[in-house]
mmCIF file of C-alpha atoms in Angstrom:
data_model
loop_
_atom_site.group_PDB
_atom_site.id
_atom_site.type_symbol
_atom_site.label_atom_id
_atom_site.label_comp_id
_atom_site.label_asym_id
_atom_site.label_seq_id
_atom_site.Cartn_x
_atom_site.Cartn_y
_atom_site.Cartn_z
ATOM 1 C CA UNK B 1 31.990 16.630 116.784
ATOM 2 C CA UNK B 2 35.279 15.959 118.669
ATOM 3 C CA UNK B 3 38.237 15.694 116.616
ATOM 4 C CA UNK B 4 40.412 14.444 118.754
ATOM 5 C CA UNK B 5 43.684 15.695 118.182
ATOM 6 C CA UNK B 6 44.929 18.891 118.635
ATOM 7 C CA UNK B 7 46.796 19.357 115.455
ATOM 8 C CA UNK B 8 44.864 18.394 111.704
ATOM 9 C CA UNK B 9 48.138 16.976 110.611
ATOM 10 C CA UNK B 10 47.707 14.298 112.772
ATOM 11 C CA UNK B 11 44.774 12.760 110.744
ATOM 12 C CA UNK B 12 43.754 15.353 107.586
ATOM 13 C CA UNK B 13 41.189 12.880 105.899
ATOM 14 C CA UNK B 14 39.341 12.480 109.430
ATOM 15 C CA UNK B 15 39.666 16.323 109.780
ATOM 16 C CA UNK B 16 38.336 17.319 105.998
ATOM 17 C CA UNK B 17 35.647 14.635 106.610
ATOM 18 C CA UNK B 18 34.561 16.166 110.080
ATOM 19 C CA UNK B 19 34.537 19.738 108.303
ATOM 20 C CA UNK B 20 32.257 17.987 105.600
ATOM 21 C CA UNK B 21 29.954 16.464 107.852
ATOM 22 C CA UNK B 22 29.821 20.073 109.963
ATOM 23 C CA UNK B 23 28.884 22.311 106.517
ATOM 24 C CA UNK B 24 25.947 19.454 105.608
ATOM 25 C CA UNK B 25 24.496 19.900 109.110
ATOM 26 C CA UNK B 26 24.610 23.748 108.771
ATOM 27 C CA UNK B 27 23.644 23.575 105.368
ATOM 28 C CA UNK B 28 20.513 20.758 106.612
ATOM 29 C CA UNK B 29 19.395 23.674 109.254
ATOM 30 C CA UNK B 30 19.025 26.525 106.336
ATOM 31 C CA UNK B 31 16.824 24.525 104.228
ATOM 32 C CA UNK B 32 14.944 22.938 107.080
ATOM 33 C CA UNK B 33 14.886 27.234 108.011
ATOM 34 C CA UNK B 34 13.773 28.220 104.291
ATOM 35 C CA UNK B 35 11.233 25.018 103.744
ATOM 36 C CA UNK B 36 9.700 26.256 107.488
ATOM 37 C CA UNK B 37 9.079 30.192 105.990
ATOM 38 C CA UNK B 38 8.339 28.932 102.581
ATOM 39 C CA UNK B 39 5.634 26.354 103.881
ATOM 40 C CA UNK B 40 4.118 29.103 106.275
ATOM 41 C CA UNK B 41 3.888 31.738 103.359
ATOM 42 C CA UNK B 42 1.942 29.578 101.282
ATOM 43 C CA UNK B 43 -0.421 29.016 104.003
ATOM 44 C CA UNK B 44 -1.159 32.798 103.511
ATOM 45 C CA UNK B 45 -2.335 32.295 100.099
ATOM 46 C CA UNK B 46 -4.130 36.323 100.432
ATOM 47 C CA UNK B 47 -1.105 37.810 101.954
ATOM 48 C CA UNK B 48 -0.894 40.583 99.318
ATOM 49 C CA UNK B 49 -4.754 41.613 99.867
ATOM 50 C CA UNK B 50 -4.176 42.012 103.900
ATOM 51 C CA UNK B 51 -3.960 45.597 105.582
ATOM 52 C CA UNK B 52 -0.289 46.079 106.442
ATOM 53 C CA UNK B 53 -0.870 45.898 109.819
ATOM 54 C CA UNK B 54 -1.669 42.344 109.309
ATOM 55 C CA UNK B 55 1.126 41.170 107.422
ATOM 56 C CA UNK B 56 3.273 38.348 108.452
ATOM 57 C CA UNK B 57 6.738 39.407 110.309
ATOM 58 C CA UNK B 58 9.562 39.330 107.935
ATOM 59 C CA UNK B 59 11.753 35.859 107.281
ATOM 60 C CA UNK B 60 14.462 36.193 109.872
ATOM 61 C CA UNK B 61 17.725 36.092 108.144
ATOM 62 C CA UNK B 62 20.135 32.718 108.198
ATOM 63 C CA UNK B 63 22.993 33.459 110.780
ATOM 64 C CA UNK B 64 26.070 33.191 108.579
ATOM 65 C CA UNK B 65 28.663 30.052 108.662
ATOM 66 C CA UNK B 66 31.622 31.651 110.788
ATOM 67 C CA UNK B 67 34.980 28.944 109.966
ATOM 68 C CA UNK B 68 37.907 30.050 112.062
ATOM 69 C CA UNK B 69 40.763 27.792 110.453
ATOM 70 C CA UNK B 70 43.833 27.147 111.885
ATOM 71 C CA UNK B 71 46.609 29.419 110.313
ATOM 72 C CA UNK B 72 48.576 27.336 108.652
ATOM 73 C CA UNK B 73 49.288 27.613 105.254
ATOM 74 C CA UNK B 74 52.195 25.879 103.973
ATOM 75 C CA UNK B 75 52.346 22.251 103.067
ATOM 76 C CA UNK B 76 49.970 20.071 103.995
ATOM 77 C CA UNK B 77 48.204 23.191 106.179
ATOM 78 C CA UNK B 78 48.148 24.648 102.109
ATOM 79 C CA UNK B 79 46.032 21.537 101.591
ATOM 80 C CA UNK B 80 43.647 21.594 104.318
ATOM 81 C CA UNK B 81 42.718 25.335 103.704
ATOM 82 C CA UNK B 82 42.405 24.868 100.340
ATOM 83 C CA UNK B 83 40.330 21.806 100.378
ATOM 84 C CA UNK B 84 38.656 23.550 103.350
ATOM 85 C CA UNK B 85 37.827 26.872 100.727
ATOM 86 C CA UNK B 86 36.953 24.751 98.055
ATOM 87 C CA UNK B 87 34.298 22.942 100.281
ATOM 88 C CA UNK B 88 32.659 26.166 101.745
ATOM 89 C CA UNK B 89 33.223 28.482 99.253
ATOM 90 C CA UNK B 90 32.890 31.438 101.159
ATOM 91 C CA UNK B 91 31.471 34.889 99.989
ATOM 92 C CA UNK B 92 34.027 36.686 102.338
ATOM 93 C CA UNK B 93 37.631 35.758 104.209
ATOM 94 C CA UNK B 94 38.943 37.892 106.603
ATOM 95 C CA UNK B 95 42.783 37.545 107.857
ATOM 96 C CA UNK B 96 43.504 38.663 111.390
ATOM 97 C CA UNK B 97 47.024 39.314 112.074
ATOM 98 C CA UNK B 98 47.815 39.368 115.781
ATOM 99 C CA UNK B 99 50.925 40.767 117.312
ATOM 100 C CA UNK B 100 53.650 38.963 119.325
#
């Protein structure tokens, strides 16, 4: 999706709604991912009774959702990351603090 701007402040609804419509994708491919593994495990309705050498490969884990947000935190930036955390709610943030 192309925002179009170069700055969020320029249009924050478009921007929130462009993050929202991003996270239902990514959130569309992990249950299309799970439904695929969970349909092909049922299939194997003996797969406890097989030799292990015959046992299906493992589920591949989901890649995780990876959100680098912009850095701004005050005012309306406050908003946006906020709105942004609330949306996602993310199991772990990590802050990288560059030099200058």
């Amino acid at each position: 999706m192309y925002y179009g701007a170069n700055s969020s402040k320029y249009d924050p609804i478009t921007y929130l709604s462009i993050i929202s419509t991003l996270l239902e994708t990514y959130q569309s491919i992990v249950q299309e991912h799970q439904d695929h593994y969970e349909q092909n495990d049922d299939d194997n309705d003996n797969y406890y009774e097989r030799p292990q050498a015959e046992q299906p490969p493992p589920i591949p884990p989901v890649p995780p959702l990876i959100v680098n947000t912009t850095g701004w935190v005050k005012s309306l930036g406050f908003e946006l990351l906020t709105g942004l955390l609330d949306a996602i709610q993310p199991t772990d943030i990590f802050q990288i603090n560059g030099t200058s």
